[in-house]
Coordinates of C-alpha atoms in Angstrom, one line a residue:
X1 CA -3.7 71.3 -41.0
X2 CA -4.8 73.5 -39.0
X3 CA -8.6 75.8 -39.4
X4 CA -6.7 78.4 -40.0
X5 CA -4.0 77.2 -42.6
X6 CA -7.1 75.5 -44.5
X7 CA -9.0 78.7 -44.4
X8 CA -5.8 80.1 -45.9
X9 CA -5.3 77.6 -48.3
X10 CA -9.4 77.4 -49.6
X11 CA -10.3 80.6 -49.8
X12 CA -7.9 83.1 -52.0
X13 CA -4.6 80.6 -51.7
X14 CA -2.9 81.6 -54.9
X15 CA -2.4 79.4 -57.8
X16 CA 0.3 80.0 -58.5
X17 CA 4.1 80.8 -57.0
X18 CA 4.7 84.1 -55.2
X19 CA 8.0 84.5 -55.7
X20 CA 10.2 86.7 -52.9
X21 CA 13.9 88.7 -54.1
X22 CA 15.8 89.9 -51.8
X23 CA 19.7 90.9 -51.7
X24 CA 21.7 89.1 -49.3
X25 CA 22.0 92.0 -46.5
X26 CA 20.3 91.3 -43.5
X27 CA 18.4 95.5 -42.8
X28 CA 17.1 94.3 -46.3
X29 CA 16.0 90.0 -46.4
X30 CA 15.0 90.5 -43.2
X31 CA 11.6 92.1 -43.4
X32 CA 10.6 89.5 -46.3
X33 CA 11.8 86.9 -44.6
X34 CA 9.0 87.2 -41.8
X35 CA 6.0 87.8 -44.7
X36 CA 7.2 84.6 -46.1
X37 CA 7.0 83.5 -42.8
X38 CA 3.9 83.9 -42.1
X39 CA 2.3 82.9 -45.6
X40 CA 4.3 79.4 -44.8
X41 CA 2.6 79.5 -41.3
X42 CA -0.7 80.0 -43.1
X43 CA -0.2 76.9 -45.3
X44 CA 0.0 79.3 -48.8
X45 CA 1.0 76.9 -51.4
X46 CA 4.1 77.8 -53.8
X47 CA 6.5 80.1 -51.9
X48 CA 9.5 80.8 -53.4
X49 CA 12.3 82.7 -52.0
X50 CA 15.3 84.3 -54.9
X51 CA 18.5 85.5 -52.8
X52 CA 22.0 85.0 -52.9
X53 CA 23.1 81.8 -51.5
X54 CA 24.7 82.2 -47.8
X55 CA 20.9 82.9 -47.1
X56 CA 20.2 79.9 -47.7
X57 CA 19.2 78.5 -44.2
X58 CA 17.2 81.3 -43.1
X59 CA 14.8 80.5 -46.2
X60 CA 14.4 76.9 -45.8
X61 CA 14.5 77.6 -41.9
X62 CA 11.1 79.2 -42.7
X63 CA 8.7 76.2 -43.3
X64 CA 5.8 75.6 -41.5
X65 CA 2.6 74.4 -42.5
X66 CA 3.6 74.7 -46.0
X67 CA 7.9 75.3 -47.3
X68 CA 9.3 78.1 -48.4
X69 CA 11.5 77.1 -51.7
X70 CA 14.9 78.2 -52.6
X71 CA 16.1 79.9 -55.3
X72 CA 19.8 80.9 -55.3
X73 CA 21.3 83.9 -57.0
X74 CA 24.4 82.7 -56.5
X75 CA 27.4 83.8 -54.5
X76 CA 27.2 87.4 -53.1
X77 CA 29.2 90.5 -55.4
X78 CA 31.3 91.8 -52.7
X79 CA 30.8 95.2 -54.6
X80 CA 27.4 95.0 -53.4
X81 CA 27.1 93.9 -50.2
X82 CA 28.2 96.5 -47.5
X83 CA 29.5 93.4 -45.3
X84 CA 31.8 92.8 -47.7
X85 CA 33.5 96.6 -48.3
X86 CA 37.1 97.2 -48.6
X87 CA 37.9 99.4 -45.1
X88 CA 38.7 102.1 -47.3
X89 CA 35.8 102.0 -49.2
X90 CA 33.4 101.5 -45.5
X91 CA 35.6 104.7 -44.4
X92 CA 34.6 106.6 -47.8
X93 CA 30.4 105.8 -47.4
X94 CA 30.2 106.2 -43.6
X95 CA 32.3 109.6 -43.8
X96 CA 30.7 112.4 -41.6
X97 CA 30.6 114.5 -44.9
X98 CA 26.7 113.1 -46.2
X99 CA 27.1 114.4 -49.7
X100 CA 30.0 112.5 -50.3
X101 CA 29.5 110.0 -48.3
X102 CA 26.0 109.7 -50.6
X103 CA 28.0 109.9 -53.8
X104 CA 30.4 107.2 -52.5
X105 CA 28.0 105.0 -52.1
X106 CA 26.6 106.0 -55.8
X107 CA 29.6 105.0 -57.0
X108 CA 30.0 101.3 -54.9
X109 CA 27.0 100.0 -55.7
X110 CA 26.1 101.3 -59.6
X111 CA 27.6 98.3 -60.9
X112 CA 25.0 97.1 -63.9
X113 CA 27.4 94.3 -65.3
X114 CA 26.5 93.4 -61.8
X115 CA 23.1 93.8 -61.9
X116 CA 22.7 92.6 -65.5
X117 CA 24.3 89.3 -64.7
X118 CA 21.5 89.4 -61.1
X119 CA 19.0 89.5 -63.5
X120 CA 19.9 86.7 -65.6
X121 CA 19.8 84.9 -62.7
X122 CA 16.4 85.7 -61.4
X123 CA 15.2 85.2 -65.2
X124 CA 15.5 81.6 -64.5
X125 CA 14.2 81.6 -61.8
X126 CA 10.9 82.8 -62.8
X127 CA 10.9 81.0 -66.0
X128 CA 11.1 77.6 -63.9
X129 CA 8.4 79.1 -60.9
X130 CA 6.2 81.1 -63.5
X131 CA 5.2 83.5 -60.1
X132 CA 2.7 84.8 -59.9
X133 CA 3.3 88.0 -58.0
X134 CA 7.0 89.1 -56.9
X135 CA 7.8 90.8 -53.7
X136 CA 10.6 92.5 -54.1
X137 CA 12.8 94.2 -51.6
X138 CA 12.8 98.3 -53.1
X139 CA 17.1 98.0 -53.6
X140 CA 16.7 95.5 -56.1
X141 CA 16.5 96.8 -58.9
X142 CA 17.1 94.4 -61.2
X143 CA 14.2 92.5 -60.1
X144 CA 11.9 95.3 -60.8
X145 CA 13.1 95.2 -64.6
X146 CA 12.5 91.7 -64.8
X147 CA 8.9 91.9 -63.3
X148 CA 8.2 94.9 -65.3
X149 CA 10.1 93.4 -68.9
X150 CA 7.5 90.4 -67.8
X151 CA 4.7 91.8 -66.9
X152 CA 4.4 90.2 -63.8
X153 CA 2.9 92.2 -60.5
X154 CA 5.0 93.4 -57.9
X155 CA 5.1 94.6 -54.7
X156 CA 8.0 96.2 -53.3
X157 CA 9.0 95.7 -49.8
X158 CA 10.6 99.3 -48.0
X159 CA 12.1 99.0 -44.7
X160 CA 13.0 102.6 -44.1
X161 CA 10.7 105.5 -44.2
X162 CA 7.8 106.0 -46.3
X163 CA 9.6 109.2 -47.6
X164 CA 12.8 107.2 -48.8
X165 CA 11.3 106.0 -51.2
X166 CA 8.6 109.0 -52.2
X167 CA 11.5 111.6 -52.6
X168 CA 13.4 112.6 -55.9
X169 CA 17.0 112.7 -55.4
X170 CA 16.7 115.1 -58.5
X171 CA 15.9 118.8 -58.5
X172 CA 13.6 117.7 -61.7
X173 CA 12.4 114.2 -60.9
X174 CA 9.0 113.3 -60.2
X175 CA 8.9 113.3 -56.4
X176 CA 6.0 112.2 -54.3
X177 CA 6.6 114.6 -51.9
X178 CA 6.7 118.8 -51.6
X179 CA 8.9 120.3 -53.5
X180 CA 11.5 121.4 -50.2
X181 CA 11.0 118.4 -48.5
X182 CA 14.3 117.0 -47.0
X183 CA 16.1 114.7 -49.6
X184 CA 17.0 111.0 -49.0
X185 CA 20.3 110.3 -47.1
X186 CA 20.9 114.2 -46.2
X187 CA 19.5 114.1 -42.6
X188 CA 18.2 117.4 -43.1
X189 CA 14.7 118.4 -40.8
X190 CA 11.6 119.3 -41.5
X191 CA 10.2 122.3 -42.0
X192 CA 14.2 124.1 -43.2
X193 CA 15.5 127.8 -41.8
X194 CA 16.2 129.4 -44.6
X195 CA 20.3 127.6 -45.0
X196 CA 18.9 124.0 -44.9
X197 CA 16.5 125.0 -47.5
X198 CA 19.6 125.5 -49.6
X199 CA 21.3 123.2 -48.2
X200 CA 18.5 120.6 -49.2
X201 CA 18.9 122.3 -52.7
X202 CA 22.5 121.4 -53.0
X203 CA 22.3 118.1 -52.0
X204 CA 19.6 117.3 -55.0
X205 CA 21.6 119.1 -57.4
X206 CA 25.2 117.7 -56.8
X207 CA 23.6 114.2 -56.5
X208 CA 22.7 115.5 -60.2
X209 CA 26.1 116.6 -60.9
X210 CA 27.6 112.8 -60.3
X211 CA 25.9 111.9 -63.8
X212 CA 28.0 114.6 -65.8
X213 CA 31.4 113.0 -64.6
X214 CA 33.0 111.3 -67.3
X215 CA 34.0 108.5 -65.3
X216 CA 30.6 108.2 -65.0
X217 CA 29.3 108.3 -68.6
X218 CA 30.9 105.7 -68.6
X219 CA 28.9 103.5 -66.8
X220 CA 26.5 104.9 -68.1
X221 CA 26.9 104.3 -71.2
X222 CA 26.9 100.2 -70.1
X223 CA 24.5 100.5 -68.5
X224 CA 21.9 101.8 -71.7
X225 CA 23.9 98.7 -73.7
X226 CA 22.9 95.9 -70.9
X227 CA 19.8 97.0 -71.4
X228 CA 19.2 97.4 -74.5
X229 CA 21.2 94.2 -74.6
X230 CA 18.4 92.6 -72.3
X231 CA 15.6 94.5 -74.0
X232 CA 14.7 96.2 -70.6
X233 CA 13.0 99.4 -70.2
X234 CA 14.7 103.2 -70.0
X235 CA 15.5 103.3 -66.2
X236 CA 13.2 106.0 -64.0
X237 CA 13.8 106.9 -60.6
X238 CA 10.1 106.9 -59.7
X239 CA 9.0 103.5 -61.7
X240 CA 9.2 101.6 -59.0
X241 CA 6.9 102.8 -57.1
X242 CA 4.3 104.5 -59.9
X243 CA 4.0 100.9 -61.3
X244 CA 3.6 98.6 -58.1
X245 CA 0.6 97.2 -57.3
X246 CA 1.6 98.6 -54.0
X247 CA 4.0 99.6 -51.8
X248 CA 4.7 97.7 -48.7
X249 CA 6.5 100.0 -45.8
X250 CA 7.7 99.1 -42.6
X251 CA 6.8 102.2 -40.7
X252 CA 4.0 104.4 -39.9
X253 CA 2.8 108.3 -40.3
X254 CA 4.3 108.8 -36.9
X255 CA 7.9 108.6 -37.7
X256 CA 8.1 110.3 -40.9
X257 CA 7.7 114.0 -41.4
X258 CA 4.0 114.9 -43.1
X259 CA 3.0 114.6 -46.4
X260 CA 0.3 113.1 -48.3
X261 CA 0.6 109.6 -49.1
X262 CA -0.3 107.6 -52.1
X263 CA -3.2 105.0 -51.6
X264 CA -0.9 102.2 -53.0
X265 CA 1.4 102.4 -49.8
X266 CA 0.5 100.2 -46.8
X267 CA 2.2 101.4 -43.9
X268 CA 2.8 98.1 -41.4
X269 CA 5.0 99.7 -38.5
X270 CA 7.9 96.7 -38.2
X271 CA 7.5 93.5 -39.6
X272 CA 8.1 90.8 -36.1
X273 CA 8.2 87.3 -36.5
X274 CA 6.0 85.4 -33.8
X275 CA 7.8 86.4 -30.4
X276 CA 9.6 84.8 -28.1
X277 CA 12.0 84.0 -31.2
X278 CA 14.2 81.6 -28.4
X279 CA 12.7 79.4 -26.3
X280 CA 14.7 79.4 -22.8
X281 CA 15.9 76.1 -22.9
X282 CA 17.1 77.0 -25.9
X283 CA 19.5 80.3 -24.9
X284 CA 22.9 79.3 -24.4
X285 CA 24.2 82.3 -24.2
X286 CA 21.5 82.5 -21.0
X287 CA 21.0 86.3 -21.8
X288 CA 17.5 86.6 -20.5
X289 CA 17.7 85.6 -17.6
X290 CA 20.3 87.6 -17.1
X291 CA 17.8 90.9 -18.0
X292 CA 15.8 89.3 -15.7
X293 CA 17.8 89.6 -13.0
X294 CA 18.9 92.6 -13.7
X295 CA 16.6 96.7 -12.8
X296 CA 17.5 99.1 -15.9
X297 CA 19.8 98.0 -19.1
X298 CA 21.1 99.6 -22.2
X299 CA 21.2 97.8 -24.9
X300 CA 24.1 98.5 -27.6
X301 CA 23.6 96.9 -30.9
X302 CA 24.8 98.4 -33.9
X303 CA 23.7 96.2 -36.6
X304 CA 25.6 94.4 -39.6
X305 CA 27.8 97.1 -41.2
X306 CA 29.3 98.9 -38.2
X307 CA 33.1 97.8 -38.4
X308 CA 33.8 99.5 -34.7
X309 CA 38.2 100.7 -34.4
X310 CA 40.3 100.3 -31.4
X311 CA 39.4 103.7 -29.7
X312 CA 36.0 103.7 -30.5
X313 CA 35.7 100.5 -28.8
X314 CA 37.3 101.3 -25.6
X315 CA 35.3 104.3 -25.7
X316 CA 32.3 102.0 -25.5
X317 CA 33.8 100.2 -22.5
X318 CA 34.5 103.6 -20.9
X319 CA 31.0 104.2 -21.5
X320 CA 29.9 101.2 -19.8
X321 CA 32.5 101.8 -16.3
X322 CA 30.3 105.5 -16.5
X323 CA 27.4 103.5 -16.2
X324 CA 28.5 101.0 -13.3
X325 CA 26.0 101.7 -10.4
X326 CA 23.2 102.5 -12.4
X327 CA 22.9 100.8 -15.2
X328 CA 23.5 97.7 -16.8
X329 CA 25.0 97.2 -20.4
X330 CA 24.4 94.6 -23.0
X331 CA 26.7 94.6 -26.0
X332 CA 26.0 92.8 -29.1
X333 CA 29.7 93.1 -30.7
X334 CA 30.6 90.2 -33.3
X335 CA 33.5 87.9 -32.6
X336 CA 35.4 89.5 -35.5
X337 CA 36.1 92.4 -33.5
X338 CA 36.3 91.2 -30.0
X339 CA 40.0 91.1 -30.3
X340 CA 39.6 95.3 -30.3
X341 CA 38.9 95.0 -26.2
X342 CA 41.0 95.6 -23.7
X343 CA 41.7 92.9 -21.2
X344 CA 38.5 91.1 -19.8
X345 CA 40.3 92.2 -16.0
X346 CA 39.5 95.5 -17.1
X347 CA 36.3 95.0 -18.2
X348 CA 33.6 96.6 -16.2
X349 CA 31.7 94.7 -14.1
X350 CA 28.2 96.1 -15.3
X351 CA 29.2 94.9 -19.1
X352 CA 28.0 91.8 -20.2
X353 CA 29.3 91.2 -23.9
X354 CA 28.0 88.8 -26.6
X355 CA 29.2 88.1 -29.9
X356 CA 25.7 86.3 -30.6
X357 CA 21.9 86.7 -29.7
X358 CA 19.6 84.0 -30.2
X359 CA 17.3 86.8 -30.7
X360 CA 17.5 91.0 -30.6
X361 CA 13.6 91.4 -31.0
X362 CA 13.1 89.0 -27.7
X363 CA 15.7 91.6 -26.0
X364 CA 14.9 94.4 -27.0
X365 CA 11.1 93.4 -26.2
X366 CA 12.3 92.4 -22.2
X367 CA 11.0 95.2 -20.1
X368 CA 14.6 95.3 -18.4
X369 CA 16.1 97.3 -20.9
X370 CA 15.3 101.0 -21.1
X371 CA 17.3 102.4 -24.1
X372 CA 18.7 101.0 -27.2
X373 CA 22.1 102.8 -28.7
X374 CA 21.4 101.9 -32.4
X375 CA 23.3 103.3 -35.5
X376 CA 19.8 104.0 -36.6
X377 CA 19.6 101.7 -39.2
X378 CA 16.4 101.3 -41.2
X379 CA 14.7 98.0 -39.1
X380 CA 16.6 98.6 -35.8
X381 CA 15.2 102.2 -35.7
X382 CA 11.7 101.2 -35.8
X383 CA 12.2 97.6 -33.9
X384 CA 13.3 99.5 -31.0
X385 CA 10.4 101.9 -31.0
X386 CA 7.9 99.0 -32.0
X387 CA 8.5 97.8 -28.8
X388 CA 8.7 100.6 -26.7
X389 CA 11.9 101.5 -25.8
X390 CA 13.6 104.8 -26.8
X391 CA 16.6 105.3 -28.8
X392 CA 20.5 107.0 -28.8
X393 CA 21.3 107.0 -32.4
X394 CA 25.1 106.7 -33.6
X395 CA 24.6 107.7 -37.3
X396 CA 26.1 105.2 -39.4
X397 CA 25.6 106.2 -43.1
X398 CA 22.8 107.2 -46.0
X399 CA 19.1 106.3 -44.2
X400 CA 20.4 106.7 -40.8
X401 CA 21.0 110.5 -40.3
X402 CA 17.0 110.6 -42.2
X403 CA 15.7 108.1 -39.5
X404 CA 18.2 110.1 -36.8
X405 CA 17.0 113.7 -37.4
X406 CA 13.2 112.2 -37.5
X407 CA 13.6 110.5 -34.0
X408 CA 15.1 113.4 -32.4
X409 CA 12.4 116.0 -33.7
X410 CA 9.5 113.5 -32.5
X411 CA 10.9 112.7 -28.9
X412 CA 12.0 109.8 -29.3
X413 CA 15.8 109.6 -29.2
X414 CA 19.0 111.4 -29.3
X415 CA 21.2 111.6 -31.9
X416 CA 25.0 111.6 -31.1
X417 CA 27.0 114.9 -31.2
X418 CA 30.3 113.9 -33.0
X419 CA 29.0 109.9 -34.6
X420 CA 32.3 109.6 -35.6
X421 CA 34.5 109.5 -32.5
X422 CA 32.2 108.1 -29.6
X423 CA 33.0 110.7 -27.0
X424 CA 32.7 109.3 -23.8
X425 CA 31.0 112.0 -22.1
X426 CA 28.8 112.8 -25.4
X427 CA 27.7 109.3 -25.1
X428 CA 27.1 109.2 -21.5
X429 CA 24.7 112.0 -21.8
X430 CA 23.0 111.5 -24.4
X431 CA 21.7 107.7 -22.3
X432 CA 21.7 109.3 -19.3
X433 CA 18.9 111.9 -20.2
X434 CA 17.0 109.2 -22.1
X435 CA 16.6 107.2 -19.6
X436 CA 16.3 110.1 -16.8
X437 CA 13.7 111.8 -18.2
X438 CA 10.7 109.8 -19.1
X439 CA 9.1 111.6 -21.7
X440 CA 11.0 109.6 -24.4
X441 CA 10.3 106.4 -22.7
X442 CA 6.6 107.8 -23.3
X443 CA 6.7 108.9 -26.8
X444 CA 8.4 105.7 -27.8
X445 CA 5.4 103.7 -25.8
X446 CA 2.8 105.6 -27.9
X447 CA 4.4 105.5 -31.6
X448 CA 5.2 101.9 -30.5
X449 CA 1.3 101.0 -30.4
X450 CA 0.7 102.7 -33.0
X451 CA 3.2 100.1 -34.5
X452 CA 1.4 97.3 -33.6
X453 CA -1.9 98.2 -34.1
X454 CA -0.7 98.4 -38.3
X455 CA -0.5 94.8 -37.8
X456 CA 2.9 94.4 -39.2
X457 CA 3.4 91.1 -40.8
X458 CA 0.0 89.7 -40.6
X459 CA -1.8 92.9 -42.0
X460 CA 0.4 92.4 -45.2
X461 CA -0.1 89.1 -45.5
X462 CA -4.0 90.1 -45.6
X463 CA -3.3 92.5 -48.5
X464 CA -1.2 91.0 -49.8
X465 CA -3.3 87.5 -50.6
X466 CA -5.9 90.2 -51.1
X467 CA -4.1 91.7 -54.7
X468 CA -6.1 90.8 -57.2
X469 CA -2.9 88.8 -59.2
X470 CA -3.7 86.0 -56.2
X471 CA -7.5 85.6 -56.4

């Protein structure tokens, strides 16, 4: 055991387990994997991680000076997992109308029966490990319910902008942001003009009206029945914030609109593991050596949820073709979507396509990458800026629009005019403007430095271990 690990174990190490809980989606899970991995490197004992069975290997790989015990919550419920939603549901939740997309997400993911089953499975884990503290991703409401019911102190993990969890979706709900602050998922700026304020108000009212629909009434009745059966507290949107010991948010003040932040919200910046994640010798793709040989690279990566159509794939190939001679393009395109590509002999010579990368973070950290073309999800948005890369954003859904509008307003990104169409003229225009105007990179590098100064995983680990529940 090294000297740092000995200090961690001997001074302030918890005497009962820390239990991490997350849904299996990468955007929610990855920051908690990084944090648990940091504690394992410090030799903190009794680390447990509860998530769905397919992420077992990711959790077990965290073992270092101490191990991380995997606690299975069973197989993934397809109804709750965006990566397994049907194409019809995918189209509904990613449609251009932001309120209708927001409504579709609520209808699809508000499943009291499945939440109750996850609650029961997690209860069995808690009975087994008796945690002193739970660290919970902010979407896992079943885990917050369990922590409240059992009286277990908990920390909330937020991979989004802080206002995402501090702003009420209801016009009458309590909120930590001003009354006229943009509601999450609206993609509205701040401050707003008259029409935008009206749209913001209507977004909240329409969200409230959803729950007076007869069909939703049945779901609410089922939720009430199950909550009574399980002895759960009455749900309240801000309970997870009010009752948390601490809220760890993977952002910084400079990436959100200004408002008074609660003291328990700790802004630690992006949760990035030690780099490089992959050695050159282990890089079977040869991507890092390829990057070394280039002068300017556009990196395109649209996360694990995006499903491109054949016309959209063709449009992105055309984008690369138009950039040929000025920029190389690295595109992470999942293997299951590569059948949509034209024949190999019709691809431009400056385009490199990979179905898998040893580390997206290693790519973003590379000095030859000049811009990140992204869907604007919470992790990708913050990670790109962490490494000082300006962005071009094709918002996919919900929070992506909120990140996109802030990136635009803070001068670190541009957003496509017609995200669904992926018009090559629009994409090339936005990429070229961001690459040619050095102010985008200067601002991204400035905010990236602020993120790195916030401390990420090391600050988060220090804050966690200093909580009364662990001392």
